[in-house]
Amino acid sequence: MAVTLPLNGQAGKSQFACGSPLGQEGGEDARLGREMFLSTELGHHQVARFVLAALAVAGMTFIAVAPFAKTPLLQVPAFIPIYESALVICDLITAILLFSQFSFLRSKALFVLASGYLFTAFMTVLHALTFPGLFSSTGLLGAGPQSTAWTYVLWHGGFPLVVIAYAMLRDGGTDAIATASLTRGRYVVSILVSAAAALTVVCIASLFATAGQASLPTIMQGNRISLQGQVILSSTWVLSLVALIVLWRRRPHTVLDMWLMVVMFTWLFDIALSGILNGARYDLGWYAGRIYGLLAATFVLAVLLLENGKHYSRLVLMSSTLSATNKALERKVAELDHSNEELRQFAYVASHDLQEPLRMVASFTQLLAKRYRGKLDADADEYIAFAVDGATRMQRLIQDLLAYSSIGTKGKELREISSEAALGVALTNLRGAIEECGARVTHDPLPAVLADDTQLVQLLQNLVGNAIKYRRAAVPEIHISAARDRGQKWIFSVRDNGLGIDAQYFGRIFTMFQRLHTRDEFSGTGIGLAICKKIVERHGSSISVESQLGMGSTFRFALAESERTS
Amino acid sequence: VNVGMGEVRALRVLLVEDNPGDVRLTQEAFRDATRVIDLDVVSDGVEAMAFLRCQDAHVNAVRPHVILLDLNIPKLDGREVLAQIKRDVSLRTIPTIILTSSDAEADILKSYELQANCYLNKPVELDAFEALVRSINDFWLIRVKLPASGTGG
């Protein structure tokens, strides 16, 4: 049976009390952390309403436009560069914002998605370069009539694949937020890797679309889309649908997931209008599809930017709350210091000033006892004896109180000392008691420790003194030993073959003025172990007892080993 | 000490103590001691200096052989009294024993810095107090060779 006392009553209690709220705070932190990021915050009803509204508008517009998709409109060649510049910029900024989230969250899924946005940005550039009649009549990079169409197919087929990969890699948004962001070096390297990968894929795609276009199936017949082309474009449409379904099935949905679903939905309209339902370039479906594409590119970006603004305001709010909390905390600490100091002063002054009048009472009752014993009647002798006893006990209590309070106020700095030497001093102080009962006090070699020498002497003296006082055998045997802990601590044990202590009293024996015996059995104020506890706590450790009634006791405490021996 | 022509002269002790209880205890303890002692008592620092300099009410005061001085006394603090005694050429040869309830390191150090001849702590227990007074008697009044009265002044 063993009981280990917490550092001290107060701190122990507060530690214990802190235990569960701290846990809750941890959970709170994680929740806050998740909410800090679009990619981890779970989508709530408000987001869902926005998403549905966006989908409804997009869907109704689609229904309105779809029947007239084949209506030819004016050919505006400038539309492509304007629209695609906007796309590139949106996609690049989205990629950058996603990378910055990745730097905090270190999520593979985010890395893939950010890379996907880089990929679409590069593909858009490729699309513009190969678009016939834009930079040259047939398109740059040796583009043929199918190059632009195949670029479009690879672009609109590639991004859904990225989204599917993102959805598969996503951890469900329930993982703990990484506590430390990536180092700058690793961050830069990962962005470079991503850009290189995206660029490589785009280069390979461009090789396919330009040099390899002759061997690929024909999509465009002039400005019109072939039947074969419609099948190919339909399959990219199906890829977007698959991406949408995969996203839908990976629950719970984060806010980012929700908006990615909107993007995929919009892409469905985009591809349907500009690649399947329309008939040729520059008809209504073609223009409308591009507008859907542009919208799709802005969704995630807009939400990310809104989120950034929200975070910034939250940051400002938090920092002001934090500084207010800090100030309140500082005030509390100051108050606490002040009241602690007052309490120490009070204990010291009270016991000091109490001593003076008490010395008078005690001295003169003792003088009375000495001079007048037997000269008055028996009652008077008895009264005087009680007065002397009471005053003497009160004196002892006050002295003990003074000793207890001075552990904190008069403590010296901890230095390296020999615990064996300290034990030697303690045993010398106890010589009278040891010789009186013939106690056998033995000890192992004891280490050098970091301690206040006066207090260590007092500690050992109290423990050995108790072992002698509460003896059971005719010859008390007391053994002091020290063993290395796993850390840099020495665990000291003071073992005796004395009376032992019932387990139910383990907690009480270290409390001030708690006694397990009547004054007739054993004298003392019951402060010895309280002083031991306070001394051990001042050394940053705790004291424990292991005992069984009638079987002796072992008191244990830890002290830090001195640097030299480590 | 003071053994001149085979005659035993009474030793004069000045007790500077404001607590009448302590005064009484000291008197009682000295009464138990073997030597004949003339114990003069003053209860504050100003009076102590007046006594030593034979001023005011103490024009007829007789120079003590030994001074027992408490530190915490009214009007003029015991430390200041000690400093004045040790600054005074005519008084500094009188052994001055600090007898106080304070066991503060600072008080002990300060007293010796001011040339106190010894520093004694008033014990809490009556027996111990009596023993202390006895030892003061045995040491300072019996064993110690004191300067002849009036030396230096």
XYZ file of C-alpha atoms in Angstrom:
719
model
C 0.000 0.000 0.000
C 1.460 3.315 -0.912
C 0.196 6.804 -1.150
C 1.996 9.571 -2.937
C 1.092 13.078 -2.025
C 0.867 15.719 -4.678
C 3.445 18.478 -4.709
C 1.507 20.327 -2.111
C -2.086 20.547 -1.055
C -2.840 23.610 -3.106
C -0.907 22.836 -6.211
C -1.974 19.234 -6.064
C -5.600 20.192 -5.854
C -5.330 22.663 -8.627
C -3.454 20.178 -10.775
C -6.135 17.649 -10.203
C -8.831 20.173 -10.844
C -7.028 21.324 -13.933
C -6.870 17.806 -15.257
C -10.192 17.527 -16.981
C -10.736 21.117 -18.094
C -7.302 20.972 -19.619
C -8.428 17.977 -21.590
C -11.489 19.870 -22.694
C -9.360 22.809 -23.623
C -7.280 20.451 -25.710
C -10.437 19.382 -27.521
C -11.480 22.988 -27.825
C -8.098 23.795 -29.325
C -8.420 21.035 -31.875
C -11.915 22.206 -32.793
C -10.742 25.808 -33.101
C -7.771 24.595 -35.091
C -10.060 22.750 -37.491
C -12.277 25.773 -37.821
C -9.283 27.884 -38.715
C -9.003 26.122 -42.057
C -11.456 25.751 -44.879
C -9.933 22.388 -45.634
C -10.594 21.062 -42.139
C -13.625 22.967 -40.906
C -16.661 20.760 -41.181
C -19.313 22.164 -43.462
C -22.296 23.294 -41.457
C -25.823 24.182 -42.445
C -25.023 27.752 -43.317
C -22.372 26.657 -45.795
C -24.702 24.013 -47.157
C -27.371 26.688 -47.779
C -24.898 28.827 -49.707
C -23.788 25.811 -51.694
C -27.346 24.844 -52.542
C -28.167 28.415 -53.549
C -25.144 28.502 -55.853
C -26.128 25.163 -57.341
C -29.722 26.261 -57.822
C -28.681 29.416 -59.686
C -26.181 27.470 -61.804
C -28.700 24.718 -62.473
C -31.520 27.073 -63.464
C -29.241 29.063 -65.715
C -28.157 25.793 -67.307
C -31.770 24.738 -67.931
C -32.491 28.123 -69.416
C -29.444 28.109 -71.689
C -29.260 24.419 -72.684
C -32.001 24.466 -75.361
C -30.280 27.373 -77.117
C -26.778 25.953 -76.783
C -26.313 25.578 -80.516
C -27.311 29.181 -81.287
C -24.283 30.714 -82.991
C -23.087 34.021 -81.575
C -20.609 36.625 -82.731
C -17.026 35.344 -82.905
C -15.026 37.318 -80.358
C -11.458 35.941 -80.553
C -10.425 38.243 -77.643
C -12.798 36.295 -75.387
C -10.408 33.358 -75.095
C -7.328 35.328 -73.911
C -9.422 37.446 -71.525
C -11.239 34.461 -70.098
C -8.133 32.310 -69.876
C -5.985 35.022 -68.266
C -8.639 35.336 -65.576
C -8.661 31.553 -65.187
C -4.876 31.352 -64.866
C -4.761 34.096 -62.250
C -7.637 32.596 -60.249
C -6.125 29.127 -60.349
C -2.650 30.334 -59.411
C -3.950 32.336 -56.430
C -6.092 29.387 -55.346
C -3.031 27.133 -55.573
C -0.997 29.577 -53.461
C -3.712 29.813 -50.807
C -4.043 26.039 -50.714
C -0.270 25.695 -50.391
C -0.307 28.061 -47.416
C -2.963 25.890 -45.777
C -0.845 22.867 -46.609
C 2.142 24.435 -44.858
C 0.133 24.390 -41.617
C -1.815 21.210 -42.029
C 0.769 19.105 -43.891
C -2.066 17.227 -45.517
C -1.189 15.197 -48.625
C -4.684 15.777 -49.957
C -4.218 19.555 -49.876
C -0.842 19.226 -51.544
C -2.414 17.219 -54.373
C -5.284 19.672 -54.741
C -2.964 22.686 -54.796
C -0.867 20.902 -57.418
C -4.106 20.262 -59.339
C -4.834 23.981 -59.410
C -1.302 24.612 -60.688
C -1.969 21.970 -63.331
C -5.190 23.658 -64.506
C -3.394 27.018 -64.604
C -0.650 25.566 -66.815
C -3.173 23.677 -68.967
C -5.104 26.896 -69.466
C -1.930 28.557 -70.723
C -1.354 25.616 -73.057
C -4.953 25.852 -74.240
C -4.554 29.539 -75.028
C -1.243 28.980 -76.821
C -2.654 26.255 -79.055
C -5.984 27.981 -79.692
C -6.254 28.526 -83.453
C -6.410 32.117 -84.554
C -5.214 33.517 -81.253
C -1.426 33.805 -81.463
C -1.232 32.254 -84.906
C -3.865 30.989 -87.295
C -3.313 27.354 -86.341
C -2.082 27.877 -82.785
C 1.493 27.911 -81.433
C 3.765 24.977 -80.439
C 3.162 23.303 -83.759
C -0.483 22.819 -82.927
C -2.752 21.069 -85.338
C -6.520 21.328 -85.642
C -7.042 18.808 -82.793
C -4.481 20.288 -80.367
C -6.760 22.739 -78.575
C -9.573 20.218 -78.301
C -7.287 17.552 -76.882
C -5.760 20.086 -74.503
C -9.283 20.846 -73.332
C -10.015 17.128 -72.892
C -6.799 16.443 -70.939
C -7.345 19.571 -68.832
C -10.984 18.787 -68.048
C -10.199 15.114 -67.558
C -7.106 15.741 -65.450
C -8.578 18.012 -62.820
C -11.406 15.610 -61.812
C -8.728 12.943 -61.380
C -6.897 15.317 -59.032
C -10.132 15.937 -57.126
C -10.690 12.177 -56.834
C -7.128 11.773 -55.536
C -7.759 14.616 -53.072
C -10.958 12.973 -51.836
C -9.253 9.609 -51.416
C -6.270 11.090 -49.532
C -8.381 13.280 -47.297
C -8.312 12.094 -43.681
C -11.921 12.972 -43.007
C -11.122 16.228 -41.251
C -11.033 14.574 -37.878
C -7.289 14.292 -37.496
C -5.512 16.524 -35.073
C -4.089 19.670 -36.505
C -0.329 19.483 -36.920
C 1.195 21.489 -34.115
C 4.104 22.926 -36.056
C 4.058 24.253 -39.562
C 6.547 23.104 -42.159
C 9.960 24.671 -42.058
C 10.492 27.306 -44.715
C 12.970 25.113 -46.560
C 10.693 22.100 -46.725
C 7.783 24.327 -47.714
C 9.669 25.840 -50.634
C 10.905 22.413 -51.723
C 7.414 20.948 -51.670
C 6.042 23.828 -53.731
C 8.872 23.409 -56.231
C 8.184 19.683 -56.423
C 4.503 20.385 -57.002
C 5.196 22.975 -59.709
C 7.693 20.675 -61.410
C 5.209 17.799 -61.353
C 2.400 19.957 -62.718
C 4.676 21.350 -65.400
C 5.889 17.870 -66.389
C 2.344 16.586 -66.727
C 1.388 19.629 -68.794
C 4.452 19.165 -71.026
C 3.578 15.530 -71.634
C -0.020 16.563 -72.309
C 1.155 19.198 -74.771
C 3.310 16.623 -76.561
C 0.247 14.427 -76.890
C -1.926 17.290 -78.018
C 0.513 18.752 -80.535
C 3.022 16.240 -81.868
C 0.738 13.298 -81.144
C -2.520 14.836 -82.305
C -2.407 13.136 -85.679
C -2.585 9.709 -84.077
C -5.369 10.757 -81.660
C -9.058 10.489 -82.583
C -10.488 13.571 -84.217
C -12.606 15.816 -82.047
C -12.967 18.957 -84.087
C -14.084 19.070 -87.677
C -13.265 22.665 -88.409
C -15.093 24.637 -85.749
C -17.622 21.856 -85.189
C -17.355 18.926 -82.813
C -17.338 15.465 -84.307
C -19.457 12.584 -83.019
C -16.275 10.879 -81.809
C -15.396 14.157 -80.121
C -18.741 14.190 -78.381
C -18.079 10.708 -77.000
C -14.635 11.759 -75.745
C -16.003 14.971 -74.218
C -18.819 12.992 -72.624
C -16.279 10.759 -70.952
C -14.543 13.808 -69.397
C -18.014 14.856 -68.251
C -18.398 11.428 -66.648
C -15.013 11.884 -64.909
C -16.288 15.097 -63.320
C -19.422 13.258 -62.256
C -17.306 10.491 -60.706
C -15.226 13.101 -58.874
C -18.440 14.644 -57.580
C -19.716 11.273 -56.360
C -16.419 10.373 -54.702
C -16.403 13.750 -52.956
C -19.979 13.201 -51.848
C -19.237 9.795 -50.416
C -16.182 10.896 -48.432
C -17.868 12.168 -45.285
C -17.844 14.252 -43.233
C -17.663 17.114 -45.713
C -15.394 19.988 -44.956
C -16.252 23.440 -46.244
C -13.609 22.954 -48.904
C -15.227 19.646 -49.925
C -18.583 21.335 -50.287
C -17.219 24.066 -52.537
C -15.221 21.529 -54.541
C -18.495 19.725 -55.148
C -19.917 22.995 -56.445
C -16.863 23.303 -58.686
C -17.388 19.797 -60.058
C -21.099 20.502 -60.530
C -20.255 23.658 -62.431
C -17.732 21.750 -64.503
C -20.512 19.360 -65.449
C -22.456 22.347 -66.822
C -19.273 23.748 -68.377
C -18.419 20.561 -70.281
C -22.036 19.842 -71.112
C -22.585 23.294 -72.598
C -19.281 23.895 -74.331
C -18.397 20.359 -75.384
C -21.541 18.249 -75.692
C -24.748 20.256 -76.128
C -23.249 22.960 -78.305
C -22.368 22.459 -81.912
C -19.344 24.596 -82.545
C -16.983 27.218 -81.147
C -18.460 30.656 -80.481
C -22.052 29.495 -80.074
C -24.148 30.213 -76.957
C -23.313 26.894 -75.281
C -19.618 27.448 -75.891
C -19.627 30.947 -74.376
C -21.895 29.889 -71.490
C -19.717 26.855 -70.757
C -16.637 29.079 -70.529
C -18.472 31.372 -68.118
C -19.317 28.343 -66.002
C -15.630 27.402 -66.099
C -14.655 30.865 -64.919
C -17.248 30.708 -62.146
C -15.949 27.307 -61.118
C -12.425 28.735 -60.887
C -13.591 31.574 -58.661
C -15.664 29.575 -56.165
C -12.868 28.047 -54.145
C -10.793 31.209 -54.511
C -13.597 33.471 -53.281
C -14.351 31.248 -50.339
C -10.660 31.002 -49.466
C -10.328 34.781 -49.595
C -13.462 35.287 -47.492
C -12.097 32.764 -45.057
C -8.802 34.652 -44.895
C -10.604 37.866 -44.040
C -12.623 36.070 -41.402
C -9.459 34.615 -39.905
C -7.791 37.956 -39.846
C -10.655 39.502 -37.890
C -10.698 36.459 -35.614
C -6.980 36.915 -35.056
C -7.435 40.542 -34.088
C -10.257 39.582 -31.738
C -8.234 36.752 -30.269
C -5.150 38.834 -29.688
C -7.176 41.509 -27.917
C -8.919 38.860 -25.819
C -5.560 37.283 -25.146
C -3.953 40.498 -23.989
C -6.948 41.188 -21.752
C -6.728 37.684 -20.328
C -2.996 38.090 -19.841
C -3.508 41.338 -17.993
C -6.136 39.764 -15.754
C -3.805 36.852 -15.155
C -0.908 39.123 -14.301
C -3.135 40.978 -11.866
C -4.197 37.717 -10.279
C -0.605 36.539 -9.978
C 0.364 39.817 -8.347
C -2.567 39.544 -5.960
C -1.648 35.982 -5.164
C 1.993 36.898 -4.567
C 0.868 39.699 -2.328
C -1.499 37.553 -0.293
C 1.085 34.769 -0.066
C 3.619 37.246 1.199
C 1.095 38.599 3.680
C 0.282 35.103 4.842
C 3.950 34.312 5.358
C 4.418 37.560 7.219
C 1.339 36.820 9.273
C 2.477 33.340 10.241
C 5.913 34.613 11.143
C 4.822 37.706 13.036
C 1.964 35.900 14.763
C 4.151 33.125 16.033
C 6.950 35.552 16.954
C 4.764 38.056 18.733
C 2.667 35.368 20.379
C 5.808 33.958 21.857
C 6.607 36.991 23.937
C 3.490 37.097 26.177
C 3.403 33.337 26.236
C 6.942 33.261 27.530
C 5.728 35.359 30.432
C 2.800 33.060 31.165
C 4.950 29.959 30.928
C 7.879 31.377 32.870
C 5.844 32.687 35.735
C 3.623 29.632 36.051
C 6.814 27.596 36.081
C 8.283 29.916 38.687
C 5.076 29.597 40.646
C 5.282 25.821 40.432
C 8.879 25.845 41.523
C 8.567 28.240 44.420
C 5.171 27.260 45.750
C 4.832 23.531 45.173
C 3.558 21.979 48.397
C 3.083 25.372 50.034
C -0.458 25.826 48.795
C -3.095 23.102 48.858
C -3.310 20.092 46.523
C -5.837 21.777 44.226
C -3.559 24.769 43.702
C -0.685 22.443 42.816
C -2.890 20.689 40.262
C -4.122 23.942 38.724
C -0.599 25.216 38.418
C 0.497 21.940 36.840
C -2.254 22.261 34.191
C -1.321 25.878 33.527
C 2.346 24.954 33.134
C 1.489 22.036 30.861
C -0.826 24.130 28.693
C 1.617 26.991 28.373
C 4.492 24.638 27.592
C 2.505 22.865 24.886
C 1.411 26.158 23.409
C 5.033 27.245 23.312
C 5.990 24.099 21.489
C 3.154 24.567 18.983
C 4.236 28.096 18.278
C 7.837 27.077 17.866
C 6.787 24.360 15.447
C 4.585 26.785 13.558
C 7.523 29.125 13.320
C 9.749 26.313 12.102
C 7.102 25.306 9.543
C 6.606 28.801 8.185
C 10.322 29.478 8.070
C 10.908 26.586 5.630
C 9.625 28.889 2.908
C 10.904 32.183 4.287
C 14.300 31.129 5.509
C 15.151 28.520 2.904
C 18.610 28.686 1.408
C 19.409 28.137 -2.229
C 19.762 24.498 -3.228
C 23.393 23.503 -3.644
C 25.265 20.313 -4.099
C 25.696 18.651 -0.707
C 26.495 15.215 0.599
C 23.346 13.561 1.877
C 25.526 11.222 3.891
C 27.039 14.174 5.741
C 23.536 15.561 6.333
C 22.482 12.215 7.787
C 25.575 12.313 9.995
C 24.527 15.669 11.423
C 20.955 14.456 11.921
C 22.159 11.359 13.777
C 24.452 13.460 15.959
C 21.475 15.651 16.860
C 19.519 12.509 17.721
C 22.345 10.910 19.656
C 20.520 11.198 22.973
C 17.385 9.471 21.681
C 19.376 6.821 19.804
C 21.480 5.917 22.798
C 18.504 5.944 25.118
C 16.747 3.102 23.299
C 19.806 1.510 21.699
C 18.432 1.994 18.195
C 20.436 0.485 15.337
C 20.605 3.044 12.567
C 22.304 1.818 9.383
C 22.623 3.299 5.927
C 23.894 2.529 2.437
C 26.407 4.849 0.798
C 24.394 7.986 0.106
C 24.807 10.265 -2.930
C 25.524 13.934 -3.384
C 22.282 15.798 -4.054
C 20.963 19.280 -4.728
C 19.463 20.418 -1.454
C 19.304 22.982 1.324
C 21.629 21.371 3.865
C 19.855 22.648 6.984
C 16.537 21.438 5.665
C 17.865 18.056 4.573
C 19.284 17.553 8.066
C 15.901 18.495 9.523
C 14.095 16.155 7.128
C 16.282 13.152 7.935
C 16.263 14.013 11.615
C 12.455 14.143 11.705
C 12.075 10.853 9.844
C 14.681 8.967 11.891
C 13.388 10.642 15.064
C 9.858 9.447 14.257
C 11.131 5.942 13.585
C 12.721 5.905 17.029
C 9.731 7.493 18.715
C 7.128 5.150 17.281
C 9.120 1.977 17.910
C 7.644 -1.453 18.496
C 10.623 -3.708 19.036
C 12.927 -3.363 21.979
C 15.694 -2.498 19.576
C 14.474 -0.205 16.798
C 16.188 -0.869 13.488
C 16.286 1.939 11.002
C 17.844 1.801 7.572
C 18.406 4.700 5.193
C 19.093 4.028 1.508
C 18.996 5.804 -1.833
C 18.333 4.395 -5.291
C 18.606 6.012 -8.694
C 15.357 6.831 -10.411
C 14.968 6.565 -14.188
C 15.361 10.340 -14.376
C 17.973 12.433 -12.649
C 16.575 11.736 -9.214
C 17.581 9.795 -6.151
C 14.793 8.076 -4.270
C 15.607 8.067 -0.555
C 14.014 5.500 1.748
C 13.882 5.587 5.537
C 12.724 2.144 6.655
C 11.936 1.112 10.229
C 10.578 -1.884 12.107
C 8.290 0.273 14.209
C 4.583 0.433 14.921
C 3.535 1.021 11.354
C 0.604 3.108 10.222
C -2.849 2.014 9.158
C -3.403 2.801 5.468
C -6.450 4.952 6.258
C -4.174 7.484 7.979
C -1.626 7.810 5.160
C -3.088 11.068 3.926
C -3.541 12.575 7.368
C -0.117 12.043 8.829
C 1.446 14.713 6.612
C -1.098 17.338 7.645
C -0.122 19.947 10.195
C -1.008 19.141 13.826
C -2.564 15.782 12.932
C -1.762 13.163 15.524
C -2.653 9.486 15.578
C -1.839 8.993 19.250
C -2.919 10.651 22.470
C -0.488 12.886 24.260
C -0.176 10.286 26.988
C 1.103 7.712 24.487
C 3.472 9.957 22.570
C 4.381 13.595 23.050
C 4.697 16.009 20.166
C 2.617 18.509 18.300
C 2.176 16.525 15.102
C 4.120 18.872 12.901
C 7.173 16.736 12.187
C 5.847 15.091 9.037
C 4.169 18.298 7.872
C 7.589 19.918 8.031
C 9.062 16.935 6.156
C 6.422 17.297 3.461
C 7.033 21.018 3.113
C 10.789 20.544 2.908
C 10.460 17.849 0.248
C 8.038 20.006 -1.722
C 10.417 22.920 -1.569
C 12.896 20.590 -3.235
C 10.390 19.952 -6.029
C 9.435 16.477 -4.991
C 6.862 14.623 -2.927
C 6.985 12.369 0.093
C 5.208 9.049 0.342
C 4.753 6.354 2.937
C 4.423 2.641 2.651
C 3.384 0.881 5.816
C 1.337 -1.784 7.476
C 0.164 -1.679 11.036
C 2.646 -3.603 13.182
C 5.010 -4.173 10.274
C 7.055 -0.991 10.229
C 7.024 1.894 7.781
C 9.075 3.149 4.885
C 9.083 6.832 4.007
C 10.274 7.793 0.549
C 11.163 11.068 -1.089
C 13.144 12.090 -4.136
C 15.961 14.589 -4.485
C 17.620 15.793 -7.648
C 21.087 14.460 -8.119
C 23.831 17.027 -8.352
C 25.255 17.763 -11.781
C 28.684 16.456 -10.984
C 27.584 12.894 -10.465
C 25.452 12.789 -13.577
C 37.744 40.436 39.990
C 37.226 43.265 42.206
C 39.101 41.574 44.902
C 40.899 44.393 46.562
C 42.419 43.943 49.971
C 40.482 40.690 50.494
C 37.186 42.499 50.398
C 34.350 41.358 48.092
C 32.718 44.291 46.384
C 29.266 43.954 44.885
C 29.195 43.718 41.100
C 27.016 46.240 39.406
C 24.947 45.142 36.438
C 22.811 47.499 34.359
C 19.828 45.746 32.836
C 18.226 47.597 29.905
C 14.887 45.871 29.496
C 11.392 47.204 28.933
C 9.462 44.060 29.790
C 8.803 44.039 33.561
C 8.270 40.289 33.399
C 11.740 39.761 31.998
C 13.162 42.178 34.548
C 11.572 40.192 37.302
C 12.736 36.878 35.862
C 16.271 38.191 35.555
C 16.177 39.488 39.104
C 14.873 36.154 40.349
C 17.515 34.270 38.427
C 20.324 36.486 39.705
C 18.944 36.175 43.199
C 19.454 32.423 42.886
C 23.010 32.968 41.726
C 25.733 32.934 44.272
C 27.283 36.317 43.811
C 26.118 39.488 45.359
C 24.827 41.573 42.521
C 23.519 45.092 42.361
C 21.085 45.092 39.502
C 20.064 48.472 38.178
C 17.204 48.493 35.740
C 16.252 51.011 33.072
C 13.389 50.454 30.667
C 14.313 52.381 27.534
C 17.295 53.471 25.473
C 17.192 57.148 26.410
C 17.123 56.302 30.084
C 19.957 53.840 29.596
C 22.185 56.541 28.093
C 21.159 58.999 30.816
C 22.054 56.400 33.448
C 25.441 55.686 31.902
C 26.248 59.403 31.571
C 24.853 60.240 35.033
C 22.425 62.736 33.613
C 18.933 63.926 34.578
C 17.350 61.633 37.142
C 20.475 59.525 37.241
C 23.027 62.066 38.504
C 23.886 59.685 41.266
C 24.098 56.607 39.083
C 27.053 54.333 39.602
C 28.934 53.027 36.626
C 28.048 49.374 35.959
C 30.611 46.604 35.492
C 28.513 44.857 32.875
C 25.537 45.931 30.743
C 22.739 43.533 29.763
C 21.039 45.103 26.771
C 17.809 44.109 25.027
C 17.624 45.107 21.356
C 13.943 45.929 21.057
C 13.396 48.704 23.529
C 11.430 51.961 23.241
C 12.610 55.509 22.498
C 16.203 54.649 21.602
C 16.629 51.294 19.924
C 18.994 48.786 21.560
C 21.256 48.828 18.496
C 21.572 52.594 18.747
C 22.278 52.384 22.481
C 25.013 49.859 21.715
C 26.474 52.103 19.019
C 26.508 55.112 21.374
C 28.155 53.117 24.157
C 30.873 51.868 21.828
C 31.440 55.335 20.367
C 31.861 56.804 23.816
C 35.506 56.535 24.932
C 34.522 56.418 28.599
C 31.794 53.801 28.149
C 33.181 51.456 25.522
C 35.213 49.432 28.026
C 32.091 48.234 29.803
C 31.301 44.721 28.512
C 27.913 44.931 26.827
C 25.961 41.710 26.522
C 23.031 41.578 24.143
C 20.188 39.620 25.747
C 17.239 39.454 23.372
C 14.489 37.181 22.089
C 15.502 37.828 18.475
C 17.491 35.084 16.788
C 17.594 36.834 13.436
C 20.935 36.532 11.644
C 20.820 40.217 10.797
C 20.513 41.215 14.472
C 23.380 38.968 15.507
C 25.665 40.279 12.767
C 24.726 43.903 13.390
C 25.373 43.575 17.124
C 28.866 42.181 16.642
C 29.587 44.839 14.028
C 28.725 47.377 16.702
C 31.239 45.689 19.017
C 28.807 43.870 21.290
C 30.816 41.684 23.680
C 28.485 38.771 23.236
C 25.046 37.948 21.931
C 22.634 35.812 23.929
C 19.205 34.559 22.993
C 16.507 34.615 25.679
C 15.427 31.004 26.012
C 11.738 30.254 26.012
C 11.815 27.801 28.895
C 12.210 29.074 32.426
C 14.822 26.459 33.291
C 16.895 27.408 30.303
C 16.578 31.082 31.135
C 17.691 30.473 34.684
C 20.606 28.427 33.399
C 21.575 31.242 31.051
C 21.532 33.850 33.781
C 23.588 31.484 35.916
C 26.123 31.116 33.158
C 26.267 34.888 32.654
C 26.998 35.112 36.337
C 29.570 32.334 36.259
C 31.372 33.629 33.215
C 31.098 37.398 33.099
C 30.934 38.056 36.799
C 33.221 35.364 38.158
C 35.648 34.147 35.513
C 36.133 37.229 33.398
C 38.666 39.836 34.415
C 36.864 43.141 34.110
C 38.541 46.509 33.733
C 38.712 48.540 36.909
C 35.746 50.845 37.328
C 36.190 54.235 35.886
C 38.805 53.239 33.378
C 38.818 55.657 30.532
C 36.353 58.007 32.153
